[in-house]
XYZ file of C-alpha atoms in Angstrom:
760
model
C -0.949 2.123 7.381
C 1.072 -1.044 7.160
C 0.267 -3.960 9.426
C 2.043 -5.553 12.331
C 2.427 -9.275 12.763
C 1.567 -10.922 16.031
C 5.004 -12.291 16.877
C 8.593 -11.087 16.421
C 10.047 -14.549 15.851
C 10.378 -15.516 12.204
C 9.722 -18.599 10.160
C 9.560 -19.035 6.420
C 5.788 -18.658 6.263
C 3.772 -15.945 4.587
C 0.081 -15.182 4.876
C -2.720 -12.837 3.978
C -5.620 -12.021 6.290
C -8.907 -12.791 4.505
C -6.604 -13.805 1.695
C -6.284 -12.750 -1.874
C -6.651 -15.116 -4.783
C -3.673 -17.403 -5.305
C -2.408 -20.226 -7.478
C -0.390 -23.255 -6.461
C 3.371 -23.050 -6.910
C 5.037 -25.928 -8.780
C 6.941 -28.248 -6.425
C 8.749 -31.526 -7.035
C 6.408 -34.102 -8.598
C 7.123 -36.781 -6.006
C 6.165 -34.414 -3.177
C 2.984 -33.366 -4.931
C 2.051 -36.955 -5.670
C 2.603 -37.945 -2.045
C 0.556 -35.020 -0.772
C -2.225 -35.548 -3.291
C -2.433 -39.181 -2.343
C -2.908 -38.265 1.314
C -5.284 -35.410 0.442
C -7.421 -37.563 -1.817
C -8.638 -39.596 1.138
C -10.549 -36.549 2.394
C -11.486 -34.971 -0.920
C -8.402 -32.760 -1.129
C -8.726 -31.558 2.479
C -5.591 -31.867 4.597
C -7.723 -31.623 7.742
C -8.617 -35.042 9.129
C -12.226 -35.484 10.272
C -13.087 -31.893 9.191
C -16.821 -32.120 10.036
C -16.497 -34.299 13.160
C -18.228 -37.329 11.615
C -15.620 -39.407 13.484
C -16.234 -37.668 16.776
C -13.290 -35.819 18.296
C -10.629 -37.944 16.624
C -7.632 -35.847 15.485
C -8.947 -32.800 17.395
C -7.928 -31.422 20.789
C -8.462 -28.406 22.999
C -5.763 -25.746 23.069
C -5.657 -24.895 26.756
C -9.332 -25.778 27.231
C -11.886 -28.581 26.982
C -13.747 -29.536 23.795
C -17.087 -31.335 23.475
C -19.011 -32.854 20.554
C -22.629 -31.798 19.923
C -25.539 -32.539 17.619
C -27.399 -29.557 19.050
C -27.474 -27.145 21.996
C -30.047 -25.029 23.785
C -32.876 -27.515 23.193
C -32.291 -27.567 19.461
C -31.876 -23.816 19.004
C -28.249 -24.297 17.969
C -27.724 -26.892 15.240
C -24.979 -27.438 12.644
C -25.166 -25.452 9.433
C -23.685 -28.414 7.575
C -23.305 -32.061 8.522
C -24.509 -33.588 11.797
C -22.056 -32.338 14.403
C -20.169 -29.395 15.787
C -17.634 -28.921 18.582
C -17.497 -26.439 21.441
C -14.411 -25.145 23.241
C -15.328 -24.559 26.909
C -13.616 -23.433 30.120
C -11.490 -20.984 28.123
C -9.230 -18.881 30.370
C -7.238 -17.112 27.627
C -8.073 -15.646 24.224
C -5.735 -18.167 22.561
C -7.654 -21.142 24.001
C -9.576 -22.948 21.257
C -9.984 -25.982 19.014
C -6.868 -27.289 17.272
C -5.514 -29.966 14.947
C -1.900 -30.818 14.177
C -1.211 -30.840 10.425
C 2.532 -31.541 10.522
C 3.704 -33.275 7.340
C 0.452 -32.650 5.498
C 1.238 -29.144 4.205
C 3.794 -28.467 1.483
C 6.109 -25.551 0.949
C 5.532 -23.219 -2.029
C 1.846 -24.191 -2.217
C -0.987 -21.723 -1.630
C -3.698 -23.091 0.670
C -7.200 -21.815 1.297
C -8.729 -22.124 4.767
C -12.454 -21.987 5.563
C -14.092 -22.403 8.960
C -17.718 -22.206 10.134
C -17.669 -20.559 13.566
C -20.041 -19.038 16.107
C -19.881 -18.265 19.834
C -21.892 -19.155 22.925
C -22.095 -17.691 26.426
C -24.104 -15.521 28.767
C -22.364 -12.312 27.679
C -21.568 -13.361 24.120
C -22.969 -11.155 21.337
C -20.360 -10.269 18.718
C -16.589 -10.718 19.027
C -13.545 -11.345 16.846
C -12.593 -14.942 16.071
C -9.463 -15.996 14.237
C -8.018 -18.997 12.466
C -4.326 -19.179 13.371
C -1.477 -21.371 12.155
C 1.386 -22.089 14.565
C 4.542 -23.386 12.952
C 7.921 -24.398 14.297
C 10.969 -24.532 12.055
C 13.671 -27.201 12.153
C 15.875 -24.813 14.159
C 12.978 -24.269 16.645
C 12.086 -20.807 15.350
C 8.336 -20.340 15.535
C 5.572 -18.011 14.411
C 1.872 -17.481 14.979
C 0.182 -16.618 11.682
C -3.255 -15.015 11.465
C -4.961 -16.591 8.446
C -8.508 -15.264 8.781
C -10.146 -12.883 11.244
C -13.782 -11.826 11.369
C -16.512 -10.825 13.793
C -18.667 -13.792 14.818
C -21.940 -13.822 16.744
C -24.056 -16.031 18.988
C -26.914 -15.889 16.467
C -25.575 -17.500 13.288
C -22.660 -19.454 11.875
C -20.059 -17.191 10.258
C -17.652 -18.273 7.514
C -13.999 -17.339 8.090
C -11.868 -17.530 4.952
C -8.173 -16.901 4.328
C -5.036 -18.170 2.594
C -1.444 -18.961 3.477
C 1.792 -19.986 1.800
C 4.728 -21.890 3.334
C 8.314 -21.260 2.284
C 9.735 -24.329 4.025
C 8.696 -27.621 5.584
C 8.280 -26.949 9.315
C 9.027 -29.509 11.991
C 5.553 -28.905 13.415
C 2.380 -27.167 12.264
C -0.839 -26.718 14.224
C -3.968 -24.898 13.060
C -6.569 -23.674 15.552
C -9.501 -21.312 16.127
C -9.081 -18.653 18.843
C -9.947 -15.063 19.709
C -13.079 -14.550 21.811
C -12.563 -13.323 25.392
C -12.277 -15.791 28.276
C -15.558 -17.269 29.387
C -16.973 -17.273 25.842
C -17.285 -20.678 24.168
C -16.143 -21.170 20.580
C -18.341 -23.374 18.390
C -16.786 -24.934 15.282
C -18.948 -26.668 12.660
C -16.184 -27.418 10.129
C -12.614 -26.533 9.213
C -11.119 -27.103 5.759
C -7.594 -26.550 4.437
C -7.333 -27.189 0.696
C -5.257 -26.169 -2.298
C -6.166 -22.651 -3.346
C -8.069 -22.893 -6.609
C -6.501 -21.404 -9.702
C -8.133 -18.126 -10.707
C -8.772 -17.366 -14.352
C -6.852 -14.412 -15.737
C -8.582 -11.045 -15.577
C -10.477 -9.871 -18.627
C -9.442 -6.547 -20.087
C -12.180 -3.995 -19.290
C -13.743 -2.465 -22.376
C -15.414 0.944 -22.345
C -16.448 1.912 -25.839
C -16.816 5.558 -26.763
C -15.655 6.730 -23.341
C -16.713 10.394 -22.877
C -13.387 11.548 -21.446
C -13.509 14.980 -19.856
C -17.288 15.277 -20.200
C -19.107 16.320 -17.026
C -21.965 14.031 -15.983
C -23.413 16.704 -13.680
C -26.303 18.691 -15.110
C -26.252 22.466 -14.670
C -23.033 22.372 -12.635
C -22.593 26.147 -12.466
C -26.295 27.008 -12.112
C -26.836 28.955 -15.315
C -30.335 27.455 -15.267
C -30.947 28.286 -11.604
C -31.388 25.008 -9.646
C -32.612 22.858 -12.562
C -31.517 19.229 -12.113
C -30.868 19.626 -8.372
C -32.964 18.733 -5.349
C -32.486 19.184 -1.596
C -31.403 16.067 0.283
C -33.286 16.301 3.548
C -35.375 19.120 4.917
C -33.237 22.019 3.691
C -33.678 24.873 1.229
C -31.860 25.566 -2.054
C -31.397 28.921 -3.742
C -29.040 30.258 -6.398
C -26.828 33.256 -5.642
C -23.930 35.097 -7.329
C -20.350 35.736 -6.236
C -18.497 32.434 -6.592
C -15.215 31.734 -8.460
C -15.352 31.827 -12.251
C -12.252 29.685 -12.742
C -12.520 25.912 -12.618
C -10.873 24.189 -9.642
C -7.182 23.757 -10.588
C -7.068 19.964 -10.298
C -9.851 19.617 -12.869
C -8.480 21.928 -15.550
C -5.866 19.508 -16.864
C -8.336 16.619 -17.164
C -11.458 18.226 -18.584
C -12.176 18.532 -22.248
C -12.940 21.942 -23.778
C -14.545 24.066 -21.091
C -15.651 27.613 -20.477
C -15.280 29.696 -17.307
C -17.861 29.216 -14.583
C -20.826 31.575 -14.410
C -20.051 32.964 -10.964
C -23.323 31.516 -9.648
C -23.557 29.013 -6.789
C -26.187 27.048 -4.939
C -26.821 28.098 -1.363
C -28.167 25.507 1.082
C -29.939 26.895 4.162
C -32.156 25.552 6.961
C -29.897 22.539 7.393
C -30.867 20.517 10.474
C -28.329 17.718 9.979
C -24.794 17.358 8.615
C -25.802 15.150 5.651
C -28.226 17.687 4.199
C -27.184 19.395 0.962
C -27.718 19.658 -2.798
C -28.174 16.350 -4.632
C -28.520 14.998 -8.167
C -29.217 11.546 -9.633
C -26.557 10.324 -12.100
C -27.404 6.620 -12.367
C -27.496 6.334 -16.153
C -24.505 8.578 -16.761
C -21.748 6.349 -15.363
C -19.834 3.658 -17.237
C -18.128 0.611 -15.796
C -14.350 0.524 -15.203
C -13.722 4.169 -16.071
C -11.804 6.300 -13.589
C -13.941 9.287 -12.585
C -12.488 12.480 -11.195
C -14.534 14.608 -8.787
C -13.975 18.349 -8.491
C -15.869 21.306 -7.002
C -15.700 24.628 -5.181
C -17.278 24.606 -1.698
C -17.712 27.118 1.110
C -19.560 27.444 4.399
C -21.632 30.315 5.751
C -21.381 32.178 9.021
C -22.097 30.713 12.422
C -19.761 27.725 12.401
C -17.720 26.660 15.421
C -14.973 24.096 15.203
C -13.829 22.153 12.117
C -16.302 21.897 9.240
C -15.515 18.944 6.982
C -17.188 19.141 3.568
C -17.549 16.024 1.474
C -18.711 15.063 -2.009
C -20.454 11.738 -1.515
C -22.042 9.161 -3.779
C -24.847 6.960 -2.567
C -24.742 3.825 -4.695
C -27.246 1.024 -4.020
C -27.040 1.592 -0.289
C -23.255 2.026 -0.209
C -21.402 5.268 0.492
C -18.445 6.334 -1.668
C -16.102 9.139 -0.673
C -15.620 11.469 -3.636
C -13.271 13.789 -1.775
C -13.315 15.987 1.317
C -11.867 19.233 2.614
C -11.714 21.243 5.833
C -13.663 24.402 4.963
C -13.725 25.947 8.433
C -12.709 29.428 7.288
C -14.790 31.861 5.242
C -13.425 31.295 1.738
C -13.925 29.036 -1.267
C -12.105 25.694 -1.097
C -11.241 23.246 -3.846
C -12.371 19.694 -3.254
C -11.146 16.738 -5.316
C -11.398 12.972 -5.376
C -12.055 9.945 -7.551
C -13.992 6.696 -7.845
C -14.661 3.759 -10.149
C -17.518 1.269 -10.472
C -17.157 -2.357 -11.594
C -20.812 -3.419 -11.497
C -23.887 -1.720 -12.868
C -25.698 0.148 -10.066
C -29.460 0.535 -9.773
C -29.306 4.011 -8.293
C -26.525 6.564 -7.916
C -27.011 9.879 -6.153
C -24.276 12.469 -5.750
C -24.587 15.025 -2.964
C -22.489 17.506 -1.019
C -22.621 17.327 2.782
C -20.652 17.940 5.935
C -21.166 21.176 7.876
C -22.879 20.994 11.239
C -26.601 21.636 11.456
C -27.453 25.312 11.138
C -24.370 26.081 9.039
C -25.098 27.186 5.472
C -23.379 25.388 2.602
C -22.333 26.819 -0.785
C -21.367 24.755 -3.842
C -20.434 25.526 -7.434
C -18.610 23.959 -10.350
C -19.228 20.359 -9.323
C -17.716 18.183 -12.042
C -17.647 14.398 -12.287
C -15.999 13.131 -15.437
C -13.933 10.178 -16.709
C -10.242 10.947 -17.068
C -8.247 10.192 -20.188
C -5.211 8.427 -18.784
C -3.545 7.911 -22.151
C -3.575 11.643 -22.781
C -2.126 12.195 -19.331
C 0.622 9.626 -19.988
C 1.553 11.434 -23.191
C 1.995 14.653 -21.226
C 3.987 12.884 -18.497
C 6.398 11.402 -21.033
C 7.273 14.928 -22.153
C 7.759 16.000 -18.557
C 9.890 12.949 -17.873
C 12.136 13.779 -20.816
C 12.779 17.228 -19.342
C 13.430 16.037 -15.793
C 15.005 12.578 -16.044
C 17.008 12.807 -19.273
C 20.070 14.772 -20.318
C 21.957 15.562 -23.524
C 25.194 13.569 -23.708
C 28.215 14.185 -25.936
C 30.691 11.332 -26.303
C 33.959 13.020 -27.340
C 36.555 10.653 -28.814
C 40.286 11.323 -29.075
C 43.633 9.566 -29.243
C 43.309 7.950 -32.659
C 43.318 9.214 -36.219
C 41.121 6.363 -37.343
C 37.882 7.108 -35.507
C 35.774 8.876 -38.127
C 32.504 7.072 -38.968
C 33.228 4.182 -36.608
C 30.037 2.653 -35.207
C 28.924 3.545 -31.669
C 26.414 1.469 -29.686
C 25.225 2.913 -26.390
C 23.035 0.968 -23.965
C 21.937 1.945 -20.484
C 22.503 -0.841 -17.975
C 20.899 0.795 -14.941
C 18.600 3.728 -14.288
C 19.762 5.710 -11.256
C 16.219 6.498 -10.057
C 15.719 4.510 -6.828
C 13.119 1.746 -7.076
C 12.594 -0.507 -4.082
C 10.315 -2.942 -2.317
C 9.513 -3.933 1.219
C 10.785 -7.339 2.313
C 10.475 -9.614 5.325
C 12.851 -12.165 6.732
C 10.430 -14.905 5.710
C 10.064 -13.724 2.124
C 13.811 -14.052 1.636
C 13.495 -17.844 1.977
C 11.630 -17.894 -1.352
C 14.332 -18.101 -4.036
C 12.033 -16.884 -6.813
C 11.032 -13.879 -4.708
C 14.698 -13.020 -4.144
C 15.459 -13.418 -7.847
C 12.736 -10.942 -8.871
C 13.820 -8.576 -6.097
C 17.499 -8.473 -7.044
C 16.777 -8.155 -10.760
C 14.342 -5.260 -10.474
C 15.036 -3.197 -7.339
C 17.976 -1.388 -5.770
C 16.373 -0.290 -2.488
C 14.505 -2.200 0.233
C 12.640 -1.491 3.446
C 11.841 -4.046 6.157
C 8.091 -4.422 6.568
C 8.185 -5.289 10.278
C 11.605 -6.367 11.465
C 12.884 -2.932 12.523
C 9.747 -1.794 14.349
C 10.073 -1.353 18.097
C 7.314 -3.868 18.794
C 9.414 -6.411 16.901
C 12.879 -5.634 18.218
C 11.752 -5.285 21.855
C 8.389 -7.070 22.247
C 8.955 -7.323 26.001
C 10.854 -4.743 28.008
C 14.552 -5.528 28.038
C 14.187 -8.603 25.800
C 15.644 -7.679 22.431
C 15.245 -9.389 19.077
C 17.599 -8.030 16.421
C 18.297 -11.405 14.845
C 16.032 -10.969 11.826
C 16.935 -7.335 11.171
C 20.636 -8.213 11.469
C 20.198 -10.974 8.893
C 18.389 -8.644 6.508
C 20.992 -5.892 6.906
C 23.764 -8.384 6.110
C 21.854 -9.665 3.066
C 21.331 -6.121 1.775
C 25.003 -5.301 2.172
C 26.056 -8.422 0.263
C 23.623 -7.571 -2.576
C 24.377 -3.812 -2.773
C 20.863 -2.854 -1.693
C 20.239 0.497 -0.040
C 17.922 0.356 3.003
C 15.198 2.584 4.421
C 14.710 2.252 8.193
C 11.025 1.763 8.943
C 10.362 2.870 11.559
C 11.965 4.144 14.788
C 8.614 5.021 16.400
C 4.968 4.730 15.410
C 2.441 7.231 16.760
C -0.591 4.949 16.338
C -1.454 3.453 19.733
C -2.669 0.139 18.304
C 0.826 -0.450 16.879
C 2.634 0.061 20.198
C 3.459 -2.921 22.400
C 1.593 -3.165 25.705
C 4.609 -2.634 27.956
C 5.322 0.730 26.308
C 1.665 1.775 26.597
C 1.762 1.032 30.330
C 4.709 3.340 31.123
C 4.289 6.665 32.901
C 5.852 9.925 31.698
C 9.390 9.622 33.062
C 9.681 5.904 32.353
C 8.269 6.390 28.866
C 10.784 9.146 28.128
C 13.596 6.872 29.303
C 12.312 4.062 27.093
C 12.127 6.402 24.079
C 15.701 7.564 24.604
C 16.880 3.963 25.047
C 15.142 2.937 21.829
C 16.876 5.703 19.902
C 20.272 4.868 21.356
C 19.972 1.093 20.939
C 18.735 1.183 17.353
C 20.783 3.985 15.842
C 24.015 3.011 17.561
C 23.640 -0.593 16.447
C 23.007 0.309 12.799
C 24.953 3.547 12.479
C 25.704 4.246 8.823
C 23.725 1.262 7.524
C 20.308 2.826 6.860
C 20.181 5.626 4.293
C 16.772 6.780 5.560
C 14.756 6.529 8.761
C 11.036 7.090 9.209
C 11.420 8.717 12.614
C 7.843 8.689 13.913
C 5.383 7.032 11.586
C 1.935 8.528 10.859
C 2.055 11.611 13.079
C -0.949 13.098 11.252
C -3.105 10.192 12.364
C -1.754 9.225 15.796
C -0.473 11.085 18.844
C 0.494 8.505 21.483
C 3.917 9.947 22.292
C 2.918 13.578 21.876
C -0.086 13.192 24.204
C 2.069 11.689 26.957
C 5.392 13.468 26.515
C 4.426 16.852 25.100
C 4.651 18.542 21.717
C 8.445 18.773 21.722
C 8.930 14.991 21.863
C 8.605 14.639 18.102
C 11.288 17.208 17.352
C 13.408 15.657 20.106
C 13.181 12.283 18.333
C 14.489 13.879 15.135
C 17.255 15.795 16.893
C 18.469 12.770 18.837
C 18.322 10.497 15.807
C 20.433 12.967 13.832
C 22.998 13.176 16.639
C 23.280 9.386 16.831
C 23.490 8.825 13.054
C 24.078 12.050 11.090
C 24.583 10.076 7.865
C 20.913 9.071 7.638
C 18.191 11.249 6.106
C 15.268 11.567 8.523
C 11.735 11.368 7.101
C 8.196 12.082 8.100
C 5.892 9.381 6.747
C 2.109 9.288 6.411
C -0.820 8.110 4.289
C -3.665 9.567 2.181
C -1.573 12.642 1.435
C -2.019 12.248 -2.315
C -5.657 11.268 -2.898
C -7.950 13.852 -1.247
C -9.735 11.219 0.833
C -8.623 12.093 4.360
C -9.001 15.501 5.915
C -6.376 14.669 8.553
C -3.644 14.311 5.953
C -4.012 16.934 3.280
C -0.851 18.358 1.702
C -1.517 21.587 3.608
C -1.675 19.865 7.009
C 1.440 17.855 6.166
C 3.321 21.009 5.189
C 2.296 22.718 8.424
C 3.438 19.733 10.478
C 6.848 19.763 8.786
C 7.232 23.520 9.280
C 6.319 23.147 12.964
C 8.946 20.436 13.379
C 11.589 22.518 11.639
C 10.728 25.513 13.809
C 11.475 23.311 16.852
C 14.854 22.365 15.398
C 13.937 18.990 13.938
C 16.265 18.129 11.023
C 13.518 16.837 8.732
C 15.325 15.686 5.598
C 12.619 14.030 3.529
C 8.876 13.678 2.974
C 7.414 10.185 2.878
C 4.098 9.515 1.133
C 2.926 5.969 1.788
C 0.534 5.889 -1.198
C -1.656 2.907 -0.380
C -4.005 4.200 -3.034
C -7.128 3.182 -4.921
C -8.332 4.836 -8.147
C -5.429 7.289 -8.558
C -5.951 10.389 -10.695
C -2.811 12.030 -12.062
C -3.655 15.721 -11.573
C -4.761 15.102 -7.962
C -1.520 13.264 -7.173
C 0.530 15.930 -8.993
C -1.243 18.731 -7.121
C -0.201 17.194 -3.803
C 3.374 16.783 -5.041
C 3.487 20.376 -6.276
C 2.375 21.699 -2.890
C 4.795 19.542 -0.923
C 7.562 20.394 -3.375
C 7.481 24.023 -2.217
C 9.320 22.902 0.936
C 12.379 21.985 -1.125
C 12.722 18.557 0.518
C 13.047 15.257 -1.361
C 9.760 13.373 -1.672
C 9.580 9.583 -1.711
C 6.664 7.259 -2.257
C 7.583 4.963 0.611
C 4.911 2.228 0.617
C 3.277 2.316 -2.793
C 0.646 -0.246 -3.687
C -2.510 -0.158 -5.797
C -5.305 -2.672 -5.353
C -7.756 -4.047 -7.905
C -9.011 -7.582 -8.495
C -8.708 -6.898 -12.224
C -5.045 -7.107 -13.253
C -5.498 -4.697 -16.170
C -6.954 -2.000 -13.934
C -4.251 -2.694 -11.352
C -1.615 -2.327 -14.048
C -3.025 0.993 -15.210
C -3.331 2.330 -11.656
C 0.283 1.362 -11.017
C 1.350 3.069 -14.225
C -0.403 6.251 -13.112
C 1.534 6.352 -9.860
C 4.925 5.434 -11.310
C 4.652 7.912 -14.175
C 3.520 10.727 -11.873
C 6.452 10.015 -9.553
C 9.033 9.774 -12.313
C 7.809 12.938 -14.036
C 7.895 15.112 -10.911
C 11.136 16.945 -10.069
C 10.638 16.688 -6.291
C 10.244 12.905 -6.218
C 13.541 11.134 -5.618
C 12.476 7.518 -5.150
C 9.674 4.952 -5.036
C 9.370 1.950 -2.729
C 6.657 -0.619 -3.463
C 4.972 -2.191 -0.453
C 5.680 -5.646 -1.844
C 5.077 -7.386 -5.156
C 4.433 -11.110 -4.505
C 0.966 -12.576 -3.897
C 0.341 -13.589 -0.270
C 3.422 -11.613 0.770
C 1.554 -8.292 0.857
C -0.644 -6.592 3.438
C -3.242 -5.624 0.802
C -4.919 -8.187 -1.415
C -5.167 -7.689 -5.174
C -2.010 -5.557 -5.115
C 0.581 -8.109 -6.264
C 2.656 -8.062 -9.442
C 3.713 -11.706 -9.232
C 1.240 -14.522 -8.542
C 1.867 -17.065 -5.788
C 3.126 -19.589 -8.362
C 5.792 -17.157 -9.581
C 3.960 -16.090 -12.742
C 4.261 -12.391 -13.541
C 0.757 -10.990 -14.011
C -0.461 -8.061 -16.125
C 0.456 -5.507 -13.459
C 3.923 -7.011 -13.140
C 4.427 -6.910 -16.889
C 3.466 -3.234 -16.897
C 6.029 -2.568 -14.177
C 8.748 -4.310 -16.174
C 7.714 -2.482 -19.354
C 8.085 0.883 -17.634
C 11.509 -0.079 -16.322
C 12.525 -0.999 -19.867
C 11.074 2.245 -21.246
C 13.257 4.182 -18.816
C 16.492 2.717 -20.184
C 18.077 4.549 -23.116
C 19.751 3.132 -26.225
C 21.475 4.889 -29.099
C 23.325 3.753 -32.227
C 25.200 5.681 -34.902
C 28.561 6.838 -36.197
C 31.220 9.171 -34.851
C 30.901 12.477 -36.694
C 33.565 14.708 -38.245
C 34.178 16.453 -34.916
C 34.950 13.107 -33.317
C 31.680 13.168 -31.371
C 28.547 11.109 -30.900
C 25.496 12.832 -29.423
C 22.321 11.434 -27.874
C 19.844 12.135 -25.072
C 19.438 9.596 -22.284
C 18.068 8.870 -18.835
C 20.230 9.345 -15.766
C 22.156 6.222 -14.841
C 24.941 3.861 -15.866
C 25.820 3.214 -19.521
C 27.980 0.941 -21.596
C 29.366 2.236 -24.880
C 30.767 -0.038 -27.574
C 32.926 1.384 -30.386
C 33.317 -0.871 -33.406
C 35.760 -0.554 -36.306
C 36.446 -3.023 -39.059
C 38.955 -4.879 -36.920
C 38.501 -3.862 -33.269
C 35.953 -3.314 -30.499
C 36.214 -1.160 -27.394
C 33.850 -1.166 -24.398
C 33.676 1.507 -21.747
C 31.206 2.491 -19.020
C 30.150 5.947 -17.894
C 27.538 7.511 -15.615
C 25.016 10.208 -16.504
C 24.009 12.291 -13.501
C 21.542 15.159 -13.225
C 22.285 18.463 -14.901
C 20.799 20.970 -17.320
C 23.891 21.422 -19.492
C 25.020 18.659 -21.865
C 27.306 16.084 -20.259
C 30.616 15.696 -22.110
C 32.191 12.248 -21.729
C 35.771 12.041 -23.003
C 36.830 8.648 -24.345
C 40.455 7.959 -25.199
C 41.011 5.601 -28.151
C 44.643 4.630 -27.990
C 45.873 2.365 -30.806
C 42.326 1.893 -32.088
């Protein structure tokens, strides 16, 4: 679910579409003073003549004509602000538009905010995408086109486009422009501003007093009181029957407070004439802000269904729809459904309802629970699990000296062996502070874009390995292990146009060439490869080349580079929000690949997640763990505008991963503001300040490093329990010190480390 950039050539520029909040990065005072002096002439705006009060001065057409207007269409189109606007006419390409050169007026390491008032005009114009783009050219002539803001605009009203960007270097040229609508459609621009991004106040810590953890907000959830508290949503009928499960759904049991078995009664919904019809209940006054709510229920469908029947627990909240979890209940049995949500503003009305089967198909529901989860209690449990899985008893056994008894021993762990990584880009590596945080806190990396086929061969036969080569060399020099992301990508939108245009034989040849070119070039350099990304959600190659093509990709990749572990990789596996990517469907896909001879060596869970709930994540891991393959969180990020909530969500995911025996590594999908594909997911602000989420990350890393102090006992031993990884031991006597390193690997039996103390 990661994003592609629009060009494979790299410059030290980072961006965020519809940007996240940022702060300015400190730069040399003389540069700031010079820039502020020039900015002050236009109220802090680096755009000259931003509202066209000085006509078309400083503006030009990018491949088209531009005209100044006070109004159009006999006064039907007028500026939203100021007196003038500009139109871009005679556009023959989507990139034709209105531009201004801003070379020398933007600074490196400064976050800028861009706003533009845009609309369209034309005979066939109704609603299309428009985009603010920054083109930059580096001193060595490298260039990049950077999408700053993209939004649908109309011919009816002015639309505000807003985004942010951050430069890592001072380019030789920089041009900003508005583009996007199809040829023949005019672009109208009322204003364009580029200013320093305003500093955002730190998040306030959410407070929820007397949180009713584990208490169900649903009235009469197992229908002891018939249908009291429930009403039919739509023109359907409700009745209460017997014969449903008496046990609570498994994912809920660990989170609920004291509970009793279910009654065995369920609500039956009949006479359904539309898919949204089902049992409903109002819960407006029962929800508290900022709490994480878990959703759990048993659901089943009646006879008469044809095709997939997707059941969903939904919440209607002030006109918005929230997905509380969904499941494919096509067969005639009870299914567990689970999900989560959180609210950060007080709603006027909240209705929960169960929906999904086609009209005419009966629906059965029981044991619907919605309750806030106690994360601290869960963390306490996970710490115990972590101790069992990630720590080991160690015996330091000393010999070689008669004078060792009662000498002091100090043991400190210098590195945890559990892989922690981050995605990087060629451009992000030009930020020295980014690199510093990366090298201090991670030992694995993955390239966000630079290894993708659309990047390395954007046009047929024209290869671009320059950036990936540079990153591989950097990783080697800094002892970083690398995941290869990705050889192929099944989602059609992510595939370059020349590949999409190929017929069967030519496409097969291109696929084989891609495998040979990439894996021969980098043989032995990538520890992992995501072979064909997101196969649960896309099917471009399979649709055109047949079912065996996926297994063929795995087999060929293994032949070309047998040293690399080959992964499947997909999203929404762990959160219950996507019926296409449940743990069960993922397991079946892997088994099908293995049956065709595909050497699948690892399971990738992207984990772009919101509102994570530990037992739901753990349930997915438990199911996938039955395959006996290593599981990695390959693209982990959590998103919340509130840093405290973001920190807690991140802690949930990291603790669940570290406490599970099948998980062998975690890769974050970035950590620096404006260098990430999702806003509100960063650990480090644009100015280099570590935020609350970043501090939580560092605290967990520190927690997972062991220390021990004491004296050598009468048996010449020192015992302690520690995390897997590298250690330094210091032995101190009255006159001497000795330092030695050792490594603690996995194992159930105590590790005995022999240390020779000659002449001590």
